[in-house]
PDB file of C-alpha atoms in Angstrom:
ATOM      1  CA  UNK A   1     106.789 149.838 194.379  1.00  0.00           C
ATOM      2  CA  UNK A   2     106.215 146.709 196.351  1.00  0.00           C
ATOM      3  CA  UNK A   3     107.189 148.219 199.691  1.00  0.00           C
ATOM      4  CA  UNK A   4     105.006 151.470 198.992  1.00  0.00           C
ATOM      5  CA  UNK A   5     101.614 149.667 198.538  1.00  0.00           C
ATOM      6  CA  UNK A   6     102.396 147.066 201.678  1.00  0.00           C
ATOM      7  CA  UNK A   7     102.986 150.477 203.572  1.00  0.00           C
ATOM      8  CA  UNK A   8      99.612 151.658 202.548  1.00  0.00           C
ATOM      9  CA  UNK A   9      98.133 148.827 204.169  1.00  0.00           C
ATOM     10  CA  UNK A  10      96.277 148.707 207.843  1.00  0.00           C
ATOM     11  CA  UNK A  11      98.023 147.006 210.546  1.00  0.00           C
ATOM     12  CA  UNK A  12      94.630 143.904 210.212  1.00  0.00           C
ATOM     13  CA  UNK A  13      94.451 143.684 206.355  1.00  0.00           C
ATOM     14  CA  UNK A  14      92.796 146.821 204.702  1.00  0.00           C
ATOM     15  CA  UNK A  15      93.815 149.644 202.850  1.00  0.00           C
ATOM     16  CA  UNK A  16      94.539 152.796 203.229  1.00  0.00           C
ATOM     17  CA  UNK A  17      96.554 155.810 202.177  1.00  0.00           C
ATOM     18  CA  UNK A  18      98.384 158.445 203.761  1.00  0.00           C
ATOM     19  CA  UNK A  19      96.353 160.386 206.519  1.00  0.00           C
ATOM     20  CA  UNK A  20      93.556 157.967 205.720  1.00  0.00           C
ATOM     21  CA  UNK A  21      91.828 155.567 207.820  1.00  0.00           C
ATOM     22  CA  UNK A  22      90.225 152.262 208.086  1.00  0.00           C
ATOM     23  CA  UNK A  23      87.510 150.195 209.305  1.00  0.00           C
ATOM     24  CA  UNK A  24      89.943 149.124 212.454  1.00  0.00           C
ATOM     25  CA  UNK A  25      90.494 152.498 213.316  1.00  0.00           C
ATOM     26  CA  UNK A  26      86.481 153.053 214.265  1.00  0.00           C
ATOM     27  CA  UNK A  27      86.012 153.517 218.144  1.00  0.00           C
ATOM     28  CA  UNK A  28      84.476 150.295 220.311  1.00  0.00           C
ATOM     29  CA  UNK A  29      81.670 152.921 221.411  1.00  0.00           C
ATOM     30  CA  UNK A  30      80.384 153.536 217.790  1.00  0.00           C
ATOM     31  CA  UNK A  31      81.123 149.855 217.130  1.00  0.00           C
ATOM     32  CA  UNK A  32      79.082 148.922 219.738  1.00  0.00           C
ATOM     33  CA  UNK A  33      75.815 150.794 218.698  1.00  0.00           C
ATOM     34  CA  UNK A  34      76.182 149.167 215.197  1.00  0.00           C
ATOM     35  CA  UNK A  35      75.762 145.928 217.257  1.00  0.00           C
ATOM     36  CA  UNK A  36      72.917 146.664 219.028  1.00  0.00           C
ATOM     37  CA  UNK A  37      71.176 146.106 215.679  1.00  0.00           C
ATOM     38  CA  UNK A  38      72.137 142.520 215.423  1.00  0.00           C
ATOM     39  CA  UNK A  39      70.845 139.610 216.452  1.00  0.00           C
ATOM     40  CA  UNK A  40      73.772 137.587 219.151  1.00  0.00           C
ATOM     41  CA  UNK A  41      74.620 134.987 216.252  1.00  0.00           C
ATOM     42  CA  UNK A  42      75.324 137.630 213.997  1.00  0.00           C
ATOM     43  CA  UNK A  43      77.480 139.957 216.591  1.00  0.00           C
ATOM     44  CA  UNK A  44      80.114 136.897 216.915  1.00  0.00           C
ATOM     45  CA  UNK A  45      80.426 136.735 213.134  1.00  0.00           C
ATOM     46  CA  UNK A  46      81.129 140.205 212.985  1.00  0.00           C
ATOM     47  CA  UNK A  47      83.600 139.878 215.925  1.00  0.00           C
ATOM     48  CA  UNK A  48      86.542 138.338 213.783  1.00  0.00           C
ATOM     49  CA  UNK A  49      86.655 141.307 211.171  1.00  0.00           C
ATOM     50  CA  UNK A  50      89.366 143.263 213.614  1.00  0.00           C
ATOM     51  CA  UNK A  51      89.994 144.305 216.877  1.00  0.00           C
ATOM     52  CA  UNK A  52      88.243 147.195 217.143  1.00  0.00           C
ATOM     53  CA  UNK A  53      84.483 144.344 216.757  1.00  0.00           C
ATOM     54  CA  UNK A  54      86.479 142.257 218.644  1.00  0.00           C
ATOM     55  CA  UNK A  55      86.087 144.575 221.639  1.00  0.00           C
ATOM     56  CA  UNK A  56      82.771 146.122 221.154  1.00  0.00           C
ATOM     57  CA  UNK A  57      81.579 142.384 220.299  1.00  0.00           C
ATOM     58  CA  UNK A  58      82.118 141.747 224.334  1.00  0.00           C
ATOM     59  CA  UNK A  59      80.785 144.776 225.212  1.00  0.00           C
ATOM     60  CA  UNK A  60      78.816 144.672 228.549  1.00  0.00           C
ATOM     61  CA  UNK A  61      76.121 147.689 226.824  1.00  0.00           C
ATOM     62  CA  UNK A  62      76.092 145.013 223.607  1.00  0.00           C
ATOM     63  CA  UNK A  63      74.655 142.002 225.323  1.00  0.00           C
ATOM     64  CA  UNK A  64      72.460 143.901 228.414  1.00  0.00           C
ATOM     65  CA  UNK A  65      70.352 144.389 225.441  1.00  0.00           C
ATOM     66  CA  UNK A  66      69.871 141.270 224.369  1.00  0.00           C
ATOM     67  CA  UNK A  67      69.194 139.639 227.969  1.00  0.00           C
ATOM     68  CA  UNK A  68      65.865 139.184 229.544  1.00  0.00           C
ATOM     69  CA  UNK A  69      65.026 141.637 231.599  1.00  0.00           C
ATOM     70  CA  UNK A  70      64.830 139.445 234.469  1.00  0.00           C
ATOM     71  CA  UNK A  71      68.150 137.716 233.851  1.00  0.00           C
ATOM     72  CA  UNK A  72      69.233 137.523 236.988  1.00  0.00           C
ATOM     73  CA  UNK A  73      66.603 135.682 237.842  1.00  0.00           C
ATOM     74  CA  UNK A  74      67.226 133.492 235.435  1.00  0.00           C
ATOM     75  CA  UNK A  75      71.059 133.451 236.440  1.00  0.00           C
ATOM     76  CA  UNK A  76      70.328 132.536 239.710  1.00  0.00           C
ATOM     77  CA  UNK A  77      68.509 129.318 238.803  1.00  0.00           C
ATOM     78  CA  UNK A  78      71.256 128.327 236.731  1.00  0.00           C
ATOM     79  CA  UNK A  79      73.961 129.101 239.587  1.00  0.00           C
ATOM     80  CA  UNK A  80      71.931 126.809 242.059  1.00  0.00           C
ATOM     81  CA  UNK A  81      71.576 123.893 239.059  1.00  0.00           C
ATOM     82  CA  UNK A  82      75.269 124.679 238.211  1.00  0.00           C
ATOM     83  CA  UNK A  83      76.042 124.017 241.909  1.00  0.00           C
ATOM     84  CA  UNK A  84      73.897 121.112 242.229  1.00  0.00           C
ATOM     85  CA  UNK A  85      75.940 119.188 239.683  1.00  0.00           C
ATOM     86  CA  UNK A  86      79.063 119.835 240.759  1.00  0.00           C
ATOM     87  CA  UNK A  87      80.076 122.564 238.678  1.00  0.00           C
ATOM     88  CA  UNK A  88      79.992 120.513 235.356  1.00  0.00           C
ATOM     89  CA  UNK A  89      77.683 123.207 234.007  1.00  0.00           C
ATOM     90  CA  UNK A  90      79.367 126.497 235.227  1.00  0.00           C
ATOM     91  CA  UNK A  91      82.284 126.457 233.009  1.00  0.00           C
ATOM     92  CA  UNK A  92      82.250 129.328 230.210  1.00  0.00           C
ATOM     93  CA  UNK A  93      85.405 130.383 229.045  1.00  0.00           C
ATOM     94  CA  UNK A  94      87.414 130.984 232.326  1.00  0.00           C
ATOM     95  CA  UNK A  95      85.700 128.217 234.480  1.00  0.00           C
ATOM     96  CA  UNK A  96      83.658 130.694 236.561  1.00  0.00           C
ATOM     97  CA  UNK A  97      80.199 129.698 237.960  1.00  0.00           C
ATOM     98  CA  UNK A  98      76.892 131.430 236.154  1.00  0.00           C
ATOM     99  CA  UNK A  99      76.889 134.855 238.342  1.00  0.00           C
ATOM    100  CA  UNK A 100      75.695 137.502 237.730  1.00  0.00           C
ATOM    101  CA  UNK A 101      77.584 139.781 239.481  1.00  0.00           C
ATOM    102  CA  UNK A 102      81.303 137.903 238.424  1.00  0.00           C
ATOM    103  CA  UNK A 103      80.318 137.195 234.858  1.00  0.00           C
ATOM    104  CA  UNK A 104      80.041 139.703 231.699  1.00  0.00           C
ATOM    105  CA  UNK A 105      76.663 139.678 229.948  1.00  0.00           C
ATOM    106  CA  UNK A 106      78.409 137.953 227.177  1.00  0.00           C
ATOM    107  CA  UNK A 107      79.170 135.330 229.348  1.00  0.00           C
ATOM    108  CA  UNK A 108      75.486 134.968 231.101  1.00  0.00           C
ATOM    109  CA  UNK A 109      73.824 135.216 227.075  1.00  0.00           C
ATOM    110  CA  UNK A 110      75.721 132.457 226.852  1.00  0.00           C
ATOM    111  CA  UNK A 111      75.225 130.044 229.590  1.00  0.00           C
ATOM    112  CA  UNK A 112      71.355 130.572 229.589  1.00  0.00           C
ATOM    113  CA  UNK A 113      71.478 129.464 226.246  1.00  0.00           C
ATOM    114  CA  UNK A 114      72.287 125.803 227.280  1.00  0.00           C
ATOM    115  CA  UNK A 115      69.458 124.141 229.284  1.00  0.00           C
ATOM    116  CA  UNK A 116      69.001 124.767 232.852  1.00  0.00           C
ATOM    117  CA  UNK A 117      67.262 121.744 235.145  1.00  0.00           C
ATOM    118  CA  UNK A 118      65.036 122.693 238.235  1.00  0.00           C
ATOM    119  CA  UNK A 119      62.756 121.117 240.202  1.00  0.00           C
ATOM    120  CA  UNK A 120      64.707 118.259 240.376  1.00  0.00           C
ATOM    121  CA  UNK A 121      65.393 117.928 237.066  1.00  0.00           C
ATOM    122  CA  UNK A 122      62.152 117.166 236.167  1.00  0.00           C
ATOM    123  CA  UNK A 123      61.987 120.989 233.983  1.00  0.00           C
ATOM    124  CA  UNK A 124      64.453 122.714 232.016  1.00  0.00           C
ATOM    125  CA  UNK A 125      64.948 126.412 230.624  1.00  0.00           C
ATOM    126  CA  UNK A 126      67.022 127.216 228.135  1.00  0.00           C
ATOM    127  CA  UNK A 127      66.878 131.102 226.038  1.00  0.00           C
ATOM    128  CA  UNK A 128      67.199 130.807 222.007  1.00  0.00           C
ATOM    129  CA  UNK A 129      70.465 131.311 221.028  1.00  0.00           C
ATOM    130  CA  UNK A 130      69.467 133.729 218.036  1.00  0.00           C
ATOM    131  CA  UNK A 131      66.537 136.085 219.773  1.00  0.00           C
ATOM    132  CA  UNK A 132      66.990 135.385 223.385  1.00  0.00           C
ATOM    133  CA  UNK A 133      63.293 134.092 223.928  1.00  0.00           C
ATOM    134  CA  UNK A 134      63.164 131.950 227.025  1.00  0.00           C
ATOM    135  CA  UNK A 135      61.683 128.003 226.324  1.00  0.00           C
ATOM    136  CA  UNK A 136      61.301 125.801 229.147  1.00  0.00           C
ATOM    137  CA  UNK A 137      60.199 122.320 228.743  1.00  0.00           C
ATOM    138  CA  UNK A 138      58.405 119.989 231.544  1.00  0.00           C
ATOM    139  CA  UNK A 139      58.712 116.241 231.973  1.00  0.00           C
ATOM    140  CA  UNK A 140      55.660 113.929 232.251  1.00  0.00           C
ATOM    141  CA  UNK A 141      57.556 113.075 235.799  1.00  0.00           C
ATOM    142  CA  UNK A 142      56.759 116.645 236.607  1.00  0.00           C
ATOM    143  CA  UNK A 143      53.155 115.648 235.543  1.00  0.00           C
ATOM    144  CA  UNK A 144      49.563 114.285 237.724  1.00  0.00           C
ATOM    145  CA  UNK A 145      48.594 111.723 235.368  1.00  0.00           C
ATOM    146  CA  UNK A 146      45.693 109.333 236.032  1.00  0.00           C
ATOM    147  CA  UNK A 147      46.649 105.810 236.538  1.00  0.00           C
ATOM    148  CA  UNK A 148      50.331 105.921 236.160  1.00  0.00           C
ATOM    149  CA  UNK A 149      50.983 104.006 239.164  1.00  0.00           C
ATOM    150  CA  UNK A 150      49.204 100.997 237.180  1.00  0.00           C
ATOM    151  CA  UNK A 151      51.323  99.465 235.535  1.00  0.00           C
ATOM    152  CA  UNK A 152      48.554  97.425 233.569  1.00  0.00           C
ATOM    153  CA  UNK A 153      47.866 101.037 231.987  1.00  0.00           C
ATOM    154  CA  UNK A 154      50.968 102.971 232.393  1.00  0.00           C
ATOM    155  CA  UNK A 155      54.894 102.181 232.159  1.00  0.00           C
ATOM    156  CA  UNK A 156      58.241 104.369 232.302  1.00  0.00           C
ATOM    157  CA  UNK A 157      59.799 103.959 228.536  1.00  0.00           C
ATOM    158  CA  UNK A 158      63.534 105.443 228.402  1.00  0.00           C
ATOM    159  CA  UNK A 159      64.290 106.411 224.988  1.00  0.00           C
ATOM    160  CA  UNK A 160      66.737 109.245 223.401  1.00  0.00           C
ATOM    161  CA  UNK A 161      64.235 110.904 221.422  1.00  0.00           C
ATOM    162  CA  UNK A 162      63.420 112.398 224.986  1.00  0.00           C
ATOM    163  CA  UNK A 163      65.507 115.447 226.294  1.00  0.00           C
ATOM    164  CA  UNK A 164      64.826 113.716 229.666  1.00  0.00           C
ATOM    165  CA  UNK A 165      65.408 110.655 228.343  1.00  0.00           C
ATOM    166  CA  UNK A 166      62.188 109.195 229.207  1.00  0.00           C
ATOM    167  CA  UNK A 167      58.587 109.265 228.220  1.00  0.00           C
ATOM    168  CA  UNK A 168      54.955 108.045 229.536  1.00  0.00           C
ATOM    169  CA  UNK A 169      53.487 105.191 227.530  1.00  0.00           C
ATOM    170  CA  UNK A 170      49.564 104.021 227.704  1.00  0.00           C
ATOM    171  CA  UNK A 171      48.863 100.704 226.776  1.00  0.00           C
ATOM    172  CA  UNK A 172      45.250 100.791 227.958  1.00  0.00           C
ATOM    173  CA  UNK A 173      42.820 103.250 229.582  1.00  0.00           C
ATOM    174  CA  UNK A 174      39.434 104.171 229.653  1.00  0.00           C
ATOM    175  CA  UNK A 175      40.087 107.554 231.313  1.00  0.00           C
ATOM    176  CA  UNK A 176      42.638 109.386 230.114  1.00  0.00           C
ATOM    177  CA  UNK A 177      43.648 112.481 232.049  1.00  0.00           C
ATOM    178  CA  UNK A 178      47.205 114.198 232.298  1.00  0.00           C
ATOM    179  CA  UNK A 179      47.893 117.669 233.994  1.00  0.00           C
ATOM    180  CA  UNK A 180      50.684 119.885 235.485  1.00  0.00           C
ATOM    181  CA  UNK A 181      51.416 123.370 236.228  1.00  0.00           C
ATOM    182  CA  UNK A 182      54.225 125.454 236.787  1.00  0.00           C
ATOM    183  CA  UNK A 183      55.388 128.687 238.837  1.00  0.00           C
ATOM    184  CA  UNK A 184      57.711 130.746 236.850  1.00  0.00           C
ATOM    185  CA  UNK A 185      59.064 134.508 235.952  1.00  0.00           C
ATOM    186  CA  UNK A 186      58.460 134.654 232.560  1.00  0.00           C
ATOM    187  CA  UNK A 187      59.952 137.092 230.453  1.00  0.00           C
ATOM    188  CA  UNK A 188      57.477 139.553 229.627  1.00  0.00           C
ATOM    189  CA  UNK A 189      56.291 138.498 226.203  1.00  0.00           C
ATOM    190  CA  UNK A 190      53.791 135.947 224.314  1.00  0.00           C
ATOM    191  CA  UNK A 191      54.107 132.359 224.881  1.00  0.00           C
ATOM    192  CA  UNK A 192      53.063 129.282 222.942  1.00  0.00           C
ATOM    193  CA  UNK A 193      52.081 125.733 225.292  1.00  0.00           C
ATOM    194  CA  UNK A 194      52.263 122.448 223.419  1.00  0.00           C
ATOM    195  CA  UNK A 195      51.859 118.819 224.304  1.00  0.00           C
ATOM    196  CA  UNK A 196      54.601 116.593 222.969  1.00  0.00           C
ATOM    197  CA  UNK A 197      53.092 112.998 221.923  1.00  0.00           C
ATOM    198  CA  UNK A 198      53.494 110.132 219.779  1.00  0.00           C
ATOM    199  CA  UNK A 199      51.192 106.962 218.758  1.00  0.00           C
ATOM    200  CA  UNK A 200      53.368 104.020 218.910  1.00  0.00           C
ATOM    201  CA  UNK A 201      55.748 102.349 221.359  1.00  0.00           C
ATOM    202  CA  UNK A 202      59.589 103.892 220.124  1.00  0.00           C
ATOM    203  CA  UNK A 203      62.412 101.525 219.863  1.00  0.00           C
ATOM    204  CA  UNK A 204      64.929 100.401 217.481  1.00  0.00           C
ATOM    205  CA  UNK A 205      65.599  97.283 215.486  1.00  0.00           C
ATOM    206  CA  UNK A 206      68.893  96.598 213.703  1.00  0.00           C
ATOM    207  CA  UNK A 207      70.094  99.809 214.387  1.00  0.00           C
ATOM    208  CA  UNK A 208      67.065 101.657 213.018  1.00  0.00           C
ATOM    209  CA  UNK A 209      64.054 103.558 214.329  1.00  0.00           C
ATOM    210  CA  UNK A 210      60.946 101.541 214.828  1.00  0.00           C
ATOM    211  CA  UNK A 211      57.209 102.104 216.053  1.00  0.00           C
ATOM    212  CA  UNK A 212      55.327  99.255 217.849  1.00  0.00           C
ATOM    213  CA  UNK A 213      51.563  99.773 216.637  1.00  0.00           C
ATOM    214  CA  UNK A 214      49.646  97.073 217.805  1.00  0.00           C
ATOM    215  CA  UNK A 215      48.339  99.019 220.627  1.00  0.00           C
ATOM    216  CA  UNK A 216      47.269 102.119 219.115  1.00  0.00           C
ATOM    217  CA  UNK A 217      43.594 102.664 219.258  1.00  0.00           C
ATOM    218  CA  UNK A 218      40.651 104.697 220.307  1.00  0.00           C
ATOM    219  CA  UNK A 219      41.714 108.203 219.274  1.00  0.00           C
ATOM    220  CA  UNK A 220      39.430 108.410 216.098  1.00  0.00           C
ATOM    221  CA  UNK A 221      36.179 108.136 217.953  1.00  0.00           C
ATOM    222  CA  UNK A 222      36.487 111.520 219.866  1.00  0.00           C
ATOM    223  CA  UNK A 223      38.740 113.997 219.826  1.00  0.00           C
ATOM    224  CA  UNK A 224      41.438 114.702 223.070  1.00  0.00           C
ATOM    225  CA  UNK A 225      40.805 117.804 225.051  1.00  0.00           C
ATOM    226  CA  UNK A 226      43.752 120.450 225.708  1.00  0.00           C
ATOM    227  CA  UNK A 227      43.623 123.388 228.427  1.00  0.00           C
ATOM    228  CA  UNK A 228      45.547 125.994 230.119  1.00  0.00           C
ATOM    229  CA  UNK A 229      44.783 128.542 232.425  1.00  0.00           C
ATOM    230  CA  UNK A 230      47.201 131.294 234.293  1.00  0.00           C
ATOM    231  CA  UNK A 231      47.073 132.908 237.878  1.00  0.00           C
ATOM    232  CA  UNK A 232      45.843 136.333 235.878  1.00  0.00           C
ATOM    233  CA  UNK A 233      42.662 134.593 234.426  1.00  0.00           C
ATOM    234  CA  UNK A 234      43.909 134.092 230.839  1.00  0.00           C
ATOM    235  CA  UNK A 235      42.174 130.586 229.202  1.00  0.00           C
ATOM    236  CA  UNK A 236      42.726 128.841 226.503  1.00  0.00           C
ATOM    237  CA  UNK A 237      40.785 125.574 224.908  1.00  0.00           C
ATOM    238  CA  UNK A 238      41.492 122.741 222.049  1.00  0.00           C
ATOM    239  CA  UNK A 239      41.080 119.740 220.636  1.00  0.00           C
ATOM    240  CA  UNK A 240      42.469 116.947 218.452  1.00  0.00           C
ATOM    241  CA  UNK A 241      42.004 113.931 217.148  1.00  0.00           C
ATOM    242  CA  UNK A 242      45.390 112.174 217.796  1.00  0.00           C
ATOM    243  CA  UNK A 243      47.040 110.735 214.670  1.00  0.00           C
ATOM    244  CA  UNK A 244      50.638 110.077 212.474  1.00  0.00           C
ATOM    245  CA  UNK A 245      51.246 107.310 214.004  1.00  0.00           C
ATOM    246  CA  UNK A 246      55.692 107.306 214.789  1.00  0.00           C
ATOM    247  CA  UNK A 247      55.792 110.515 214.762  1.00  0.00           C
ATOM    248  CA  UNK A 248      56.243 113.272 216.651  1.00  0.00           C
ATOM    249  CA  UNK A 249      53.718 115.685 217.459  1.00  0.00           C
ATOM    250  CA  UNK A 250      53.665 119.083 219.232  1.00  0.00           C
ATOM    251  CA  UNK A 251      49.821 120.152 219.847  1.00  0.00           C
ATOM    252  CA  UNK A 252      49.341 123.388 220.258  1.00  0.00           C
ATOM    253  CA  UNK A 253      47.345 123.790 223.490  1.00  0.00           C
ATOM    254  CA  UNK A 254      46.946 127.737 223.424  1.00  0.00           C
ATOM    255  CA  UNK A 255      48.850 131.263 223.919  1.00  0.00           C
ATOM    256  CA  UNK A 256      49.278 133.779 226.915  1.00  0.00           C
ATOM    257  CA  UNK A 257      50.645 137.126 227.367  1.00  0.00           C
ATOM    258  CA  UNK A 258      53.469 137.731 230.329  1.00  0.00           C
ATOM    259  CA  UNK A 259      53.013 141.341 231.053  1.00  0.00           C
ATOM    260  CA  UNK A 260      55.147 141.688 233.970  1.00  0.00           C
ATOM    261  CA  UNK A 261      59.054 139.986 234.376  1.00  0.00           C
ATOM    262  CA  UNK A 262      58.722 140.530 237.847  1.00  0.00           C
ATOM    263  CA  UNK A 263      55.671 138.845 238.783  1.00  0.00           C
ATOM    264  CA  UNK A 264      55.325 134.900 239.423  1.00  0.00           C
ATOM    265  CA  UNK A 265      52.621 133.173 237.088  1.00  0.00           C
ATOM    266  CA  UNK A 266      51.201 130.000 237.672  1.00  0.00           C
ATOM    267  CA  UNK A 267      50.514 128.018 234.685  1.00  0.00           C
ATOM    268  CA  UNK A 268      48.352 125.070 234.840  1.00  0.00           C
ATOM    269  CA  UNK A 269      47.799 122.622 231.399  1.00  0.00           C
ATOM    270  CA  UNK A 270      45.712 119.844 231.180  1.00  0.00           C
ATOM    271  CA  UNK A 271      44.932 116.935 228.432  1.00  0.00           C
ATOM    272  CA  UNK A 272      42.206 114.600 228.526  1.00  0.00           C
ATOM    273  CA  UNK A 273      40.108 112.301 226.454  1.00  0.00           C
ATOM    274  CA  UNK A 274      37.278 111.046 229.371  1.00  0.00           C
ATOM    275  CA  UNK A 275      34.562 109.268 226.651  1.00  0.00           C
ATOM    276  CA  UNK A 276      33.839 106.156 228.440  1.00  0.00           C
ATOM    277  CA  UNK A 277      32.580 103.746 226.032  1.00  0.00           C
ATOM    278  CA  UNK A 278      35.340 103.212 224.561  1.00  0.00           C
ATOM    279  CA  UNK A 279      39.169 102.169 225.610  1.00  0.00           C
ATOM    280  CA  UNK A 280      42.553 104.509 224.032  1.00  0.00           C
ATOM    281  CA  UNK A 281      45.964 103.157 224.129  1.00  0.00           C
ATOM    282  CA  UNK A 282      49.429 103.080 222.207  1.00  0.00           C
ATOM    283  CA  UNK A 283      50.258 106.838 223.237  1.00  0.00           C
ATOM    284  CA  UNK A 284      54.008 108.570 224.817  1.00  0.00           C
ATOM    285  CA  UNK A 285      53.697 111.069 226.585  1.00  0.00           C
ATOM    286  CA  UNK A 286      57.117 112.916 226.579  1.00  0.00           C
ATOM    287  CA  UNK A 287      56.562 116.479 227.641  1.00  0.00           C
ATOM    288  CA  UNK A 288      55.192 119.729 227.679  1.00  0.00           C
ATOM    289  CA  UNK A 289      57.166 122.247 225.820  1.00  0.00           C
ATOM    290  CA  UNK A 290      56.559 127.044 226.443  1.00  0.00           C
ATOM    291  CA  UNK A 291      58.033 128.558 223.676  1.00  0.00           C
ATOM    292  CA  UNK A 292      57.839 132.258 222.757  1.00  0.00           C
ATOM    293  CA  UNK A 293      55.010 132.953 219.951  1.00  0.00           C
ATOM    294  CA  UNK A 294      55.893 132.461 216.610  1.00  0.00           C
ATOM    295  CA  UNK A 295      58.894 130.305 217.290  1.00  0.00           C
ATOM    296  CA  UNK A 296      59.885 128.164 214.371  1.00  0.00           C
ATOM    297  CA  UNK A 297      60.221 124.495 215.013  1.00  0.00           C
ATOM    298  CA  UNK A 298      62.352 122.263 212.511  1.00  0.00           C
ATOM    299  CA  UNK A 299      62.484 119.241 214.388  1.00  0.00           C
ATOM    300  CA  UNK A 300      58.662 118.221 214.765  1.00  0.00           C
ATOM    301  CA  UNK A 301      55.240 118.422 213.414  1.00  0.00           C
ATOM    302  CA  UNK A 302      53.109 121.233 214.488  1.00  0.00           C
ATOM    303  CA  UNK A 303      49.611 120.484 215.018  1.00  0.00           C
ATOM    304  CA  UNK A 304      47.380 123.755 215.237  1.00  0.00           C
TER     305      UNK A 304
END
């Protein structure tokens, strides 16, 4: 009796009779168009129930899907950062360099998931591993800032709670004005701008985090002005009064719509707090971050 139920059972683990059949016995191609429902997290779970997932799971039609459609735009930034570090980032599975013409979709989904420097490393891209929505942050190195040659106002802080590793810190200013822009081909889609800043000096004592604060003052008298502007006219405005002091904070500055993957925009963003009768200081500047709208952050505040 033994041997007749362990005959009744499918080659991967599940059941089946006589002239039945089972869940490995479904084509890739129907497979497949189950998948396209999922979201890329999800599509590699599924991938270890049996071979039949396994297959469709790598499927080229699968992951075109779930790429940009500009991806090989995208793919081509990451071959020439690949290239400029030696390879160390081009390795996925087989070794091969970020192409799109040698690599399966799976394997581009994959590598423009990890960040991507340009522009001499002072940006990065990187796509969300979960919906594919591209991010790209931008350094205050990448960034015009008033004064930062002085280093009576302005020094160069490294620190690891930077992705760059370093941030802008203001001891002292009476104007304060910091602005960048950026020429990309964004995804078409809505996109979310926000400053990155902290009040307080970061640095750790006896293996803990700590927050110098003897030089934060001046940003309860007025509030700090936030802008952006695209190449196809679209504006946005806001302000804040800059608080929490060791913590954290990404601003929101505004939204804009992409409309076009195939079209360079020019995104310009601007923060400034120019009331002089009064000094500011005690504020890092680490970067500017694009996210797509409605992306859910779990690792700072949110001020809106």
């Amino acid at each position: 009796m033994g041997a007749g139920a362990s005959s009744m059972m499918g080659p991967e683990g599940y059941g089946r009779g006589w002239g039945q059949t089972s869940l490995g016995d479904m084509p890739e191609s129907c497979v497949a168009a189950v998948l396209l429902y999922l979201d890329p997290p999800e599509i590699c779970k599924v991938a270890r129930l049996n071979r039949a997932f396994r297959g469709a799971a790598s499927a080229d039609c699968v992951w075109a899907a779930k790429l940009p459609a500009n991806y090989r735009y995208l793919a081509a930034l990451a071959a020439a950062a690949d290239d400029d570090s030696g390879g160390d980032g081009a390795t996925e599975g087989n070794g091969s360099r970020c192409s799109s013409a040698a690599m399966i979709k799976k394997e581009i989904y994959a590598r423009l998931c990890r960040p991507t420097p340009f522009d001499g490393g002072t940006k990065e891209f990187w796509m969300e591993k979960n919906k594919g929505g591209l991010c790209i942050s931008i350094s205050s190195k990448a960034m015009a800032i008033t004064g930062i040659d002085d280093r009576r106002y302005w020094s160069h802080l490294s620190t690891e709670e930077s992705r760059f590793h370093h941030v802008a810190y203001l001891q002292q200013i009476w104007w304060l004005e910091v602005a960048g822009e950026i020429d990309f081909c964004f995804p078409a889609g809505s996109y979310s701008l926000f400053f990155r800043l902290q009040l307080g000096r970061p640095h750790k004592y006896m293996g803990r985090r700590v927050y110098g604060c003897e030089s934060i003052h001046g940003w309860n008298i007025k509030p700090t002005r936030f802008q952006l502007s695209t190449s196809d006219d679209q504006q946005a405005t806001s302000q804040y009064y800059l608080n929490e002091p060791g913590n954290w904070i990404l601003y929101h500055v505004g939204d804009f719509v992409v409309s076009s993957s195939d079209q360079l925009t020019n995104l310009k963003f601007s923060m400034m707090q120019i009331d002089c009768t009064h000094t500011k200081g005690g504020l890092c500047v680490d970067s500017v971050f694009i996210y797509p709208k409605g992306h859910r952050h779990e690792d700072c505040t949110i001020c809106k």
